[in-house]
Amino acid sequence: MREGYLTRALVRRGAEFVHGVDTCAEFAAAARSHPEAHPQTSVFHLADVADLPVADRSVDLVVANRLPHGIIEPGKRFREFARVLRPSGRLIVLSMHPCFYVARADRNRPEARGFDLDAYFGTRTVEQPFQVAGKTSPAASVQTFFSLEDHVRMLTDAGFAVTGLREPRPTAEQRRDPWWRENFPRPLFLLLDCVRFR
């Protein structure tokens, strides 16, 4: 939920009502108290997305950020998304790219290969603090990575078909900015558009 950023963005883009969900009480509280948060357009739940406080087949769109990386048993979350989505609903998953994402400290070192074959096809972990609005987290974020094959298998096992794949990248203008060059020297993210097939 990251203080409700995605929820507010969806409302600005025309969503009638949005359920924001996070397991962090501080993030949920910050989202609720944000000046742009309005109870007529959004609600913020302190919950795990493996057990959403939402009725079966009641949601048109699920937007999941950073799945399957930061949680135990990520497949459970995808099955829960299938439960709450209407048959015509869509799932958008924004993930850190399993093929290219490495810790910030390794991104710009030419000699850093990132990870080896066993780490890619096994399970690898990146542990580092994250930054929001210029502030560094007091605790490290621990992200577990799975191969692209396993990543997609979690979705198909939950009843989803991948209908689109995008790899977000900086624009030409952003790439002229030193911050973008330093922080995005390789493809870091993967966006999957999915629909239910069962």
Coordinates of N, CA and C in Angstrom, one line a residue:
M1 N 0.8 -1.2 0.0 CA 0.0 0.0 0.0 C 0.9 1.2 0.0
R2 N 2.0 1.2 0.6 CA 3.0 2.3 0.7 C 2.3 3.6 0.9
E3 N 1.6 3.7 2.1 CA 0.9 4.9 2.5 C -0.2 5.2 1.5
G4 N -0.7 4.3 0.8 CA -1.9 4.5 0.0 C -1.6 5.0 -1.4
Y5 N -0.4 5.1 -1.8 CA 0.0 5.7 -3.1 C -0.8 5.0 -4.3
L6 N -0.8 3.7 -4.4 CA -1.5 3.0 -5.5 C -3.0 3.3 -5.4
T7 N -3.5 3.2 -4.2 CA -5.0 3.5 -4.0 C -5.3 4.8 -4.6
R8 N -4.6 5.9 -4.2 CA -4.9 7.2 -4.6 C -4.7 7.3 -6.1
A9 N -3.7 6.7 -6.7 CA -3.5 6.7 -8.1 C -4.7 6.1 -8.9
L10 N -5.2 5.0 -8.4 CA -6.3 4.3 -9.0 C -7.6 5.2 -8.9
V11 N -7.8 5.9 -7.8 CA -8.9 6.8 -7.7 C -8.8 7.9 -8.7
R12 N -7.6 8.5 -8.8 CA -7.4 9.6 -9.7 C -7.6 9.2 -11.1
R13 N -7.4 7.9 -11.4 CA -7.6 7.4 -12.8 C -9.1 6.9 -13.0
G14 N -10.0 7.1 -12.0 CA -11.4 6.9 -12.3 C -12.0 5.7 -11.5
A15 N -11.2 5.0 -10.7 CA -11.8 3.9 -9.9 C -12.9 4.4 -9.0
E16 N -14.0 3.7 -9.0 CA -15.1 4.2 -8.1 C -14.8 3.9 -6.7
F17 N -14.3 2.8 -6.3 CA -13.9 2.5 -4.9 C -12.8 1.5 -4.9
V18 N -11.8 1.8 -4.0 CA -10.6 1.0 -3.9 C -10.4 0.5 -2.5
H19 N -10.0 -0.8 -2.4 CA -9.6 -1.4 -1.1 C -8.1 -1.4 -1.1
G20 N -7.4 -0.7 -0.2 CA -6.0 -0.8 0.0 C -5.7 -1.7 1.1
V21 N -4.7 -2.6 1.0 CA -4.4 -3.6 1.9 C -2.9 -3.6 2.2
D22 N -2.6 -3.7 3.5 CA -1.2 -3.8 3.9 C -1.1 -4.5 5.3
T23 N 0.0 -5.2 5.5 CA 0.2 -5.9 6.8 C 0.9 -5.0 7.8
C24 N 1.3 -3.8 7.4 CA 2.0 -2.9 8.2 C 1.0 -1.8 8.8
A25 N 0.8 -1.8 10.1 CA -0.1 -0.9 10.8 C 0.3 0.6 10.5
E26 N 1.6 0.9 10.5 CA 2.0 2.3 10.3 C 1.6 2.7 8.8
F27 N 1.8 1.8 7.9 CA 1.4 2.2 6.5 C -0.1 2.4 6.3
A28 N -0.8 1.5 6.9 CA -2.3 1.6 6.9 C -2.8 2.9 7.5
A29 N -2.2 3.2 8.7 CA -2.6 4.5 9.4 C -2.2 5.7 8.6
A30 N -1.0 5.7 8.0 CA -0.5 6.8 7.2 C -1.4 7.0 5.9
A31 N -1.9 5.9 5.3 CA -2.8 5.9 4.2 C -4.1 6.5 4.6
R32 N -4.7 6.1 5.7 CA -6.0 6.6 6.2 C -5.9 8.1 6.5
S33 N -4.7 8.6 7.0 CA -4.6 10.0 7.4 C -4.1 10.9 6.3
H34 N -3.9 10.3 5.1 CA -3.4 11.2 4.0 C -4.5 12.2 3.6
P35 N -4.1 13.4 3.3 CA -5.1 14.4 2.9 C -6.0 14.0 1.7
E36 N -5.5 13.1 0.8 CA -6.3 12.7 -0.4 C -7.1 11.5 -0.1
A37 N -7.0 10.9 1.1 CA -7.8 9.7 1.4 C -9.3 10.1 1.7
H38 N -10.2 9.5 1.1 CA -11.6 9.9 1.3 C -12.4 8.6 1.4
P39 N -13.2 8.4 2.5 CA -13.9 7.2 2.8 C -15.0 6.8 1.7
Q40 N -15.4 7.8 0.9 CA -16.3 7.5 -0.2 C -15.7 6.9 -1.4
T41 N -14.3 7.0 -1.5 CA -13.6 6.4 -2.6 C -12.7 5.3 -2.2
S42 N -12.3 5.1 -0.9 CA -11.3 4.1 -0.6 C -11.4 3.8 0.9
V43 N -11.0 2.6 1.2 CA -10.8 2.1 2.6 C -9.5 1.4 2.7
F44 N -8.8 1.5 3.8 CA -7.5 0.9 4.0 C -7.6 -0.2 5.1
H45 N -7.3 -1.4 4.7 CA -7.4 -2.6 5.6 C -6.0 -3.0 6.1
L46 N -5.9 -3.2 7.4 CA -4.7 -3.9 7.9 C -5.0 -5.4 7.8
A47 N -4.4 -6.0 6.8 CA -4.7 -7.4 6.6 C -3.6 -8.0 5.7
D48 N -3.6 -9.3 5.6 CA -2.8 -10.0 4.6 C -3.6 -10.3 3.4
V49 N -3.0 -10.1 2.2 CA -3.7 -10.3 1.0 C -4.0 -11.8 0.8
A50 N -3.5 -12.7 1.6 CA -3.9 -14.1 1.6 C -5.3 -14.3 2.2
D51 N -5.8 -13.3 2.9 CA -7.1 -13.4 3.5 C -7.8 -12.0 3.4
L52 N -8.2 -11.6 2.2 CA -8.8 -10.3 2.0 C -10.2 -10.2 2.6
P53 N -10.4 -9.0 3.2 CA -11.7 -8.7 3.8 C -12.7 -8.2 2.7
V54 N -12.8 -9.0 1.7 CA -13.6 -8.7 0.5 C -14.4 -9.9 0.1
A55 N -15.7 -9.7 -0.4 CA -16.5 -10.8 -0.8 C -16.0 -11.5 -2.1
D56 N -16.4 -12.8 -2.2 CA -16.1 -13.5 -3.4 C -16.6 -12.8 -4.7
R57 N -15.9 -12.8 -5.7 CA -16.3 -12.3 -7.0 C -16.9 -10.9 -7.0
S58 N -16.2 -10.0 -6.2 CA -16.8 -8.6 -6.0 C -15.9 -7.5 -6.5
V59 N -14.8 -7.9 -7.1 CA -13.7 -6.9 -7.5 C -13.5 -7.0 -9.0
D60 N -13.4 -5.8 -9.6 CA -13.1 -5.8 -11.1 C -11.6 -5.8 -11.4
L61 N -10.8 -5.3 -10.5 CA -9.3 -5.2 -10.7 C -8.6 -5.4 -9.4
V62 N -7.5 -6.2 -9.5 CA -6.6 -6.3 -8.4 C -5.2 -5.8 -8.9
V63 N -4.6 -4.9 -8.2 CA -3.3 -4.4 -8.5 C -2.4 -4.9 -7.4
A64 N -1.5 -5.7 -7.7 CA -0.5 -6.3 -6.6 C 0.9 -5.7 -6.9
N65 N 1.4 -5.1 -5.9 CA 2.8 -4.5 -6.0 C 3.8 -5.4 -5.2
R66 N 4.8 -5.7 -5.9 CA 6.0 -6.5 -5.3 C 5.6 -7.9 -4.9
L67 N 4.7 -8.5 -5.6 CA 4.5 -9.9 -5.4 C 5.2 -10.7 -6.5
P68 N 5.7 -11.8 -6.3 CA 5.6 -12.7 -5.1 C 6.7 -12.5 -4.1
H69 N 7.4 -11.4 -4.1 CA 8.7 -11.3 -3.5 C 8.8 -11.3 -1.9
G70 N 8.0 -10.5 -1.3 CA 8.2 -10.2 0.1 C 7.4 -11.0 1.1
I71 N 6.9 -12.1 0.7 CA 6.0 -12.9 1.5 C 6.3 -14.4 1.5
I72 N 5.7 -15.0 2.5 CA 5.8 -16.5 2.6 C 4.6 -17.1 1.8
E73 N 4.8 -18.1 1.1 CA 3.7 -18.8 0.3 C 3.0 -17.8 -0.6
P74 N 3.7 -17.2 -1.5 CA 3.1 -16.2 -2.4 C 1.9 -16.8 -3.2
G75 N 1.9 -18.1 -3.5 CA 0.8 -18.7 -4.3 C -0.5 -18.5 -3.6
K76 N -0.5 -18.5 -2.3 CA -1.8 -18.3 -1.6 C -2.4 -17.0 -1.9
R77 N -1.6 -16.0 -2.1 CA -2.1 -14.6 -2.4 C -2.8 -14.6 -3.8
F78 N -2.1 -15.3 -4.8 CA -2.7 -15.3 -6.1 C -4.1 -16.1 -6.1
R79 N -4.2 -17.1 -5.3 CA -5.4 -17.9 -5.2 C -6.5 -17.0 -4.6
E80 N -6.1 -16.2 -3.6 CA -7.0 -15.2 -3.0 C -7.5 -14.2 -4.0
F81 N -6.6 -13.7 -4.8 CA -7.0 -12.7 -5.9 C -8.0 -13.4 -6.8
A82 N -7.8 -14.6 -7.2 CA -8.8 -15.3 -8.0 C -10.2 -15.4 -7.3
R83 N -10.2 -15.6 -6.0 CA -11.4 -15.7 -5.3 C -12.2 -14.4 -5.3
V84 N -11.6 -13.2 -5.2 CA -12.3 -12.0 -5.1 C -12.6 -11.3 -6.4
L85 N -11.9 -11.8 -7.5 CA -12.1 -11.2 -8.8 C -13.4 -11.7 -9.4
R86 N -14.1 -10.8 -10.1 CA -15.3 -11.2 -10.9 C -14.7 -12.0 -12.1
P87 N -15.6 -12.8 -12.7 CA -15.1 -13.6 -13.9 C -14.4 -12.7 -15.0
S88 N -14.9 -11.5 -15.1 CA -14.4 -10.6 -16.2 C -13.2 -9.8 -15.6
G89 N -12.8 -10.0 -14.4 CA -11.8 -9.1 -13.7 C -10.4 -9.3 -14.2
R90 N -9.5 -8.4 -13.9 CA -8.1 -8.4 -14.3 C -7.3 -8.4 -13.0
L91 N -6.1 -9.0 -13.1 CA -5.0 -8.9 -12.1 C -3.8 -8.3 -12.8
I92 N -3.3 -7.2 -12.2 CA -2.1 -6.6 -12.6 C -1.1 -6.8 -11.5
V93 N 0.0 -7.4 -11.9 CA 1.1 -7.7 -10.9 C 2.3 -7.0 -11.3
L94 N 2.8 -6.0 -10.5 CA 4.0 -5.3 -10.7 C 5.1 -5.9 -9.7
S95 N 6.1 -6.6 -10.3 CA 7.1 -7.3 -9.6 C 8.5 -6.7 -9.9
M96 N 9.4 -7.0 -9.0 CA 10.8 -6.8 -9.3 C 11.2 -7.9 -10.3
H97 N 11.9 -7.5 -11.3 CA 12.2 -8.4 -12.4 C 13.0 -9.6 -11.9
P98 N 12.5 -10.8 -12.0 CA 13.3 -12.0 -11.5 C 14.6 -12.3 -12.3
C99 N 14.7 -11.8 -13.5 CA 15.9 -12.0 -14.3 C 17.0 -11.0 -14.1
F100 N 16.6 -9.8 -13.6 CA 17.6 -8.8 -13.6 C 17.8 -8.0 -12.3
Y101 N 16.8 -8.1 -11.4 CA 16.8 -7.3 -10.2 C 18.0 -7.8 -9.3
V102 N 18.8 -6.9 -8.9 CA 19.9 -7.2 -7.9 C 19.8 -6.1 -6.8
A103 N 20.5 -6.2 -5.8 CA 20.6 -5.2 -4.7 C 21.2 -3.9 -5.3
R104 N 20.7 -2.8 -4.7 CA 21.2 -1.5 -5.2 C 22.7 -1.4 -5.3
A105 N 23.4 -1.9 -4.3 CA 24.8 -1.8 -4.3 C 25.5 -2.5 -5.4
D106 N 24.8 -3.5 -6.1 CA 25.4 -4.3 -7.2 C 25.0 -3.8 -8.6
R107 N 24.1 -2.8 -8.7 CA 23.6 -2.4 -10.0 C 24.5 -1.8 -10.9
N108 N 25.4 -1.0 -10.4 CA 26.3 -0.2 -11.3 C 27.7 -0.7 -11.4
R109 N 28.0 -1.9 -10.8 CA 29.3 -2.4 -10.8 C 29.4 -3.3 -12.1
P110 N 30.3 -3.0 -13.1 CA 30.4 -3.8 -14.3 C 30.8 -5.2 -14.0
E111 N 31.6 -5.4 -13.0 CA 32.0 -6.8 -12.7 C 31.0 -7.6 -11.9
A112 N 29.9 -7.0 -11.5 CA 28.9 -7.7 -10.8 C 27.9 -8.4 -11.7
R113 N 27.9 -9.7 -11.7 CA 27.0 -10.5 -12.6 C 25.6 -10.6 -12.0
G114 N 25.5 -10.2 -10.8 CA 24.2 -10.3 -10.1 C 24.0 -11.6 -9.4
F115 N 23.8 -12.7 -10.1 CA 23.6 -13.9 -9.4 C 23.9 -15.1 -10.4
D116 N 24.1 -16.2 -9.9 CA 24.4 -17.4 -10.8 C 23.2 -18.2 -11.1
L117 N 23.4 -19.2 -11.9 CA 22.3 -20.0 -12.4 C 21.6 -20.7 -11.3
D118 N 22.3 -21.3 -10.3 CA 21.7 -21.9 -9.2 C 20.8 -21.0 -8.4
A119 N 21.3 -19.8 -8.2 CA 20.5 -18.8 -7.5 C 19.2 -18.4 -8.2
Y120 N 19.3 -18.3 -9.6 CA 18.2 -17.9 -10.4 C 17.1 -19.1 -10.3
F121 N 17.5 -20.3 -10.6 CA 16.5 -21.4 -10.6 C 16.2 -21.9 -9.2
G122 N 16.9 -21.5 -8.2 CA 16.6 -21.8 -6.8 C 15.8 -20.7 -6.3
T123 N 16.1 -20.3 -5.1 CA 15.4 -19.1 -4.5 C 16.5 -18.2 -4.0
R124 N 16.5 -16.9 -4.4 CA 17.5 -16.0 -3.9 C 16.8 -14.9 -3.2
T125 N 17.6 -14.2 -2.3 CA 17.0 -13.2 -1.5 C 17.9 -11.9 -1.6
V126 N 17.2 -10.8 -1.7 CA 17.8 -9.4 -1.6 C 17.3 -8.8 -0.4
E127 N 18.3 -8.4 0.5 CA 17.9 -7.7 1.7 C 18.6 -6.3 1.7
Q128 N 17.8 -5.3 1.8 CA 18.3 -3.9 1.8 C 17.2 -3.0 2.3
P129 N 17.6 -1.8 2.9 CA 16.6 -0.8 3.2 C 16.0 -0.2 2.0
F130 N 14.8 0.3 2.1 CA 14.1 1.0 1.0 C 14.0 2.4 1.4
Q131 N 13.7 3.2 0.3 CA 13.6 4.7 0.5 C 12.2 5.1 0.0
V132 N 11.6 6.0 0.8 CA 10.3 6.6 0.4 C 10.4 8.1 0.8
A133 N 10.2 8.9 -0.2 CA 10.2 10.4 0.0 C 11.5 10.9 0.7
G134 N 12.6 10.3 0.3 CA 13.9 10.7 0.8 C 14.3 10.1 2.2
K135 N 13.4 9.3 2.7 CA 13.7 8.7 4.0 C 14.0 7.2 3.8
T136 N 14.9 6.7 4.6 CA 15.4 5.3 4.6 C 14.7 4.6 5.7
S137 N 14.2 3.4 5.3 CA 13.5 2.5 6.3 C 14.4 2.1 7.4
P138 N 13.8 2.0 8.6 CA 14.6 1.6 9.8 C 15.0 0.2 9.7
A139 N 14.3 -0.6 9.0 CA 14.6 -2.0 8.9 C 14.7 -2.4 7.4
A140 N 15.5 -3.4 7.2 CA 15.7 -3.8 5.8 C 14.5 -4.5 5.2
S141 N 14.2 -4.3 4.0 CA 13.2 -5.1 3.2 C 13.8 -6.4 2.8
V142 N 13.2 -7.5 3.0 CA 13.7 -8.8 2.5 C 12.8 -9.3 1.4
Q143 N 13.4 -9.4 0.2 CA 12.6 -9.8 -1.0 C 13.2 -11.2 -1.5
T144 N 12.3 -12.1 -1.6 CA 12.7 -13.4 -2.2 C 12.3 -13.5 -3.6
F145 N 13.2 -14.0 -4.4 CA 13.0 -14.1 -5.9 C 12.9 -15.5 -6.3
F146 N 12.0 -15.7 -7.3 CA 11.8 -17.0 -7.9 C 12.1 -16.8 -9.4
S147 N 12.4 -17.9 -10.1 CA 12.6 -17.8 -11.6 C 11.4 -17.3 -12.2
L148 N 11.5 -16.8 -13.5 CA 10.4 -16.4 -14.2 C 9.4 -17.5 -14.4
E149 N 9.9 -18.7 -14.7 CA 9.0 -19.9 -14.8 C 8.2 -20.1 -13.5
D150 N 8.8 -20.1 -12.4 CA 8.1 -20.3 -11.1 C 7.1 -19.2 -10.9
H151 N 7.5 -18.0 -11.2 CA 6.7 -16.8 -11.1 C 5.4 -16.9 -11.8
V152 N 5.5 -17.3 -13.1 CA 4.3 -17.5 -13.9 C 3.5 -18.8 -13.5
R153 N 4.2 -19.8 -13.0 CA 3.5 -21.0 -12.5 C 2.6 -20.7 -11.3
M154 N 3.0 -19.8 -10.5 CA 2.2 -19.4 -9.3 C 0.8 -18.8 -9.8
L155 N 0.9 -18.0 -10.9 CA -0.3 -17.4 -11.4 C -1.2 -18.4 -12.1
T156 N -0.6 -19.3 -12.9 CA -1.4 -20.3 -13.6 C -2.0 -21.3 -12.7
D157 N -1.3 -21.7 -11.6 CA -1.8 -22.6 -10.6 C -3.0 -22.0 -9.9
A158 N -3.0 -20.7 -9.8 CA -4.2 -20.0 -9.2 C -5.3 -19.8 -10.1
G159 N -5.2 -20.2 -11.4 CA -6.3 -20.0 -12.3 C -6.2 -18.8 -13.2
F160 N -5.0 -18.2 -13.3 CA -4.8 -17.0 -14.2 C -4.1 -17.4 -15.5
A161 N -4.4 -16.6 -16.5 CA -3.6 -16.6 -17.8 C -3.0 -15.3 -17.9
V162 N -1.7 -15.3 -18.3 CA -1.0 -14.0 -18.5 C -1.3 -13.6 -19.9
T163 N -1.9 -12.4 -20.0 CA -2.4 -11.8 -21.3 C -1.5 -10.7 -21.8
G164 N -0.6 -10.2 -20.9 CA 0.3 -9.2 -21.3 C 1.5 -9.1 -20.4
L165 N 2.7 -8.7 -20.9 CA 3.9 -8.6 -20.2 C 4.6 -7.3 -20.6
R166 N 4.9 -6.5 -19.6 CA 5.6 -5.3 -19.9 C 6.8 -5.1 -19.0
E167 N 7.8 -4.5 -19.5 CA 9.0 -4.3 -18.6 C 9.2 -2.7 -18.5
P168 N 8.6 -2.1 -17.5 CA 8.7 -0.7 -17.4 C 10.1 -0.2 -17.4
R169 N 10.3 0.9 -18.1 CA 11.7 1.5 -18.2 C 11.6 3.0 -18.2
P170 N 12.8 3.6 -17.8 CA 12.8 5.1 -17.8 C 12.7 5.6 -19.2
T171 N 12.0 6.8 -19.3 CA 11.9 7.4 -20.6 C 13.3 8.0 -21.0
A172 N 13.4 8.4 -22.3 CA 14.7 9.1 -22.7 C 15.0 10.3 -21.9
E173 N 14.0 11.1 -21.5 CA 14.3 12.2 -20.7 C 14.7 11.8 -19.3
Q174 N 14.1 10.8 -18.7 CA 14.5 10.3 -17.4 C 15.9 9.8 -17.4
R175 N 16.3 9.2 -18.5 CA 17.7 8.6 -18.6 C 18.8 9.6 -18.6
R176 N 18.4 10.9 -18.9 CA 19.4 12.0 -18.9 C 19.6 12.5 -17.5
D177 N 18.7 12.1 -16.6 CA 18.8 12.5 -15.2 C 19.8 11.5 -14.4
P178 N 20.8 12.1 -13.7 CA 21.7 11.2 -13.0 C 21.1 10.2 -12.1
W179 N 20.0 10.6 -11.4 CA 19.3 9.7 -10.4 C 18.8 8.5 -11.1
W180 N 18.2 8.7 -12.3 CA 17.7 7.5 -13.0 C 18.8 6.7 -13.5
R181 N 19.9 7.3 -14.1 CA 21.0 6.5 -14.6 C 21.6 5.6 -13.4
E182 N 21.7 6.2 -12.2 CA 22.3 5.5 -11.1 C 21.4 4.4 -10.6
N183 N 20.1 4.6 -10.6 CA 19.2 3.7 -9.9 C 18.5 2.7 -10.9
F184 N 18.5 3.0 -12.2 CA 17.9 2.1 -13.1 C 18.8 1.7 -14.3
P185 N 20.0 1.1 -14.0 CA 20.9 0.8 -15.1 C 20.6 -0.5 -15.9
R186 N 19.6 -1.2 -15.4 CA 19.1 -2.5 -16.0 C 17.6 -2.6 -15.8
P187 N 17.0 -3.5 -16.5 CA 15.5 -3.7 -16.3 C 15.3 -4.2 -14.9
L188 N 14.5 -3.5 -14.1 CA 14.3 -3.8 -12.7 C 12.9 -4.3 -12.4
F189 N 11.9 -4.1 -13.3 CA 10.5 -4.4 -13.0 C 9.9 -5.2 -14.1
L190 N 8.8 -5.9 -13.7 CA 8.1 -6.7 -14.6 C 6.6 -6.5 -14.3
L191 N 5.8 -6.2 -15.3 CA 4.4 -6.0 -15.1 C 3.6 -7.0 -15.9
L192 N 2.8 -7.8 -15.2 CA 2.0 -8.9 -15.8 C 0.6 -8.6 -15.7
D193 N -0.1 -8.7 -16.9 CA -1.6 -8.4 -17.0 C -2.2 -9.8 -17.1
C194 N -3.1 -10.1 -16.2 CA -3.7 -11.5 -16.1 C -5.2 -11.5 -16.1
V195 N -5.8 -12.6 -16.6 CA -7.2 -12.8 -16.4 C -7.5 -14.2 -15.9
R196 N -8.6 -14.4 -15.3 CA -9.0 -15.7 -14.8 C -9.3 -16.6 -16.0
F197 N -8.9 -17.9 -16.0 CA -9.3 -18.8 -17.0 C -10.1 -20.0 -16.5
R198 N -10.2 -20.0 -15.2 CA -11.1 -21.0 -14.5 C -11.7 -20.4 -13.3

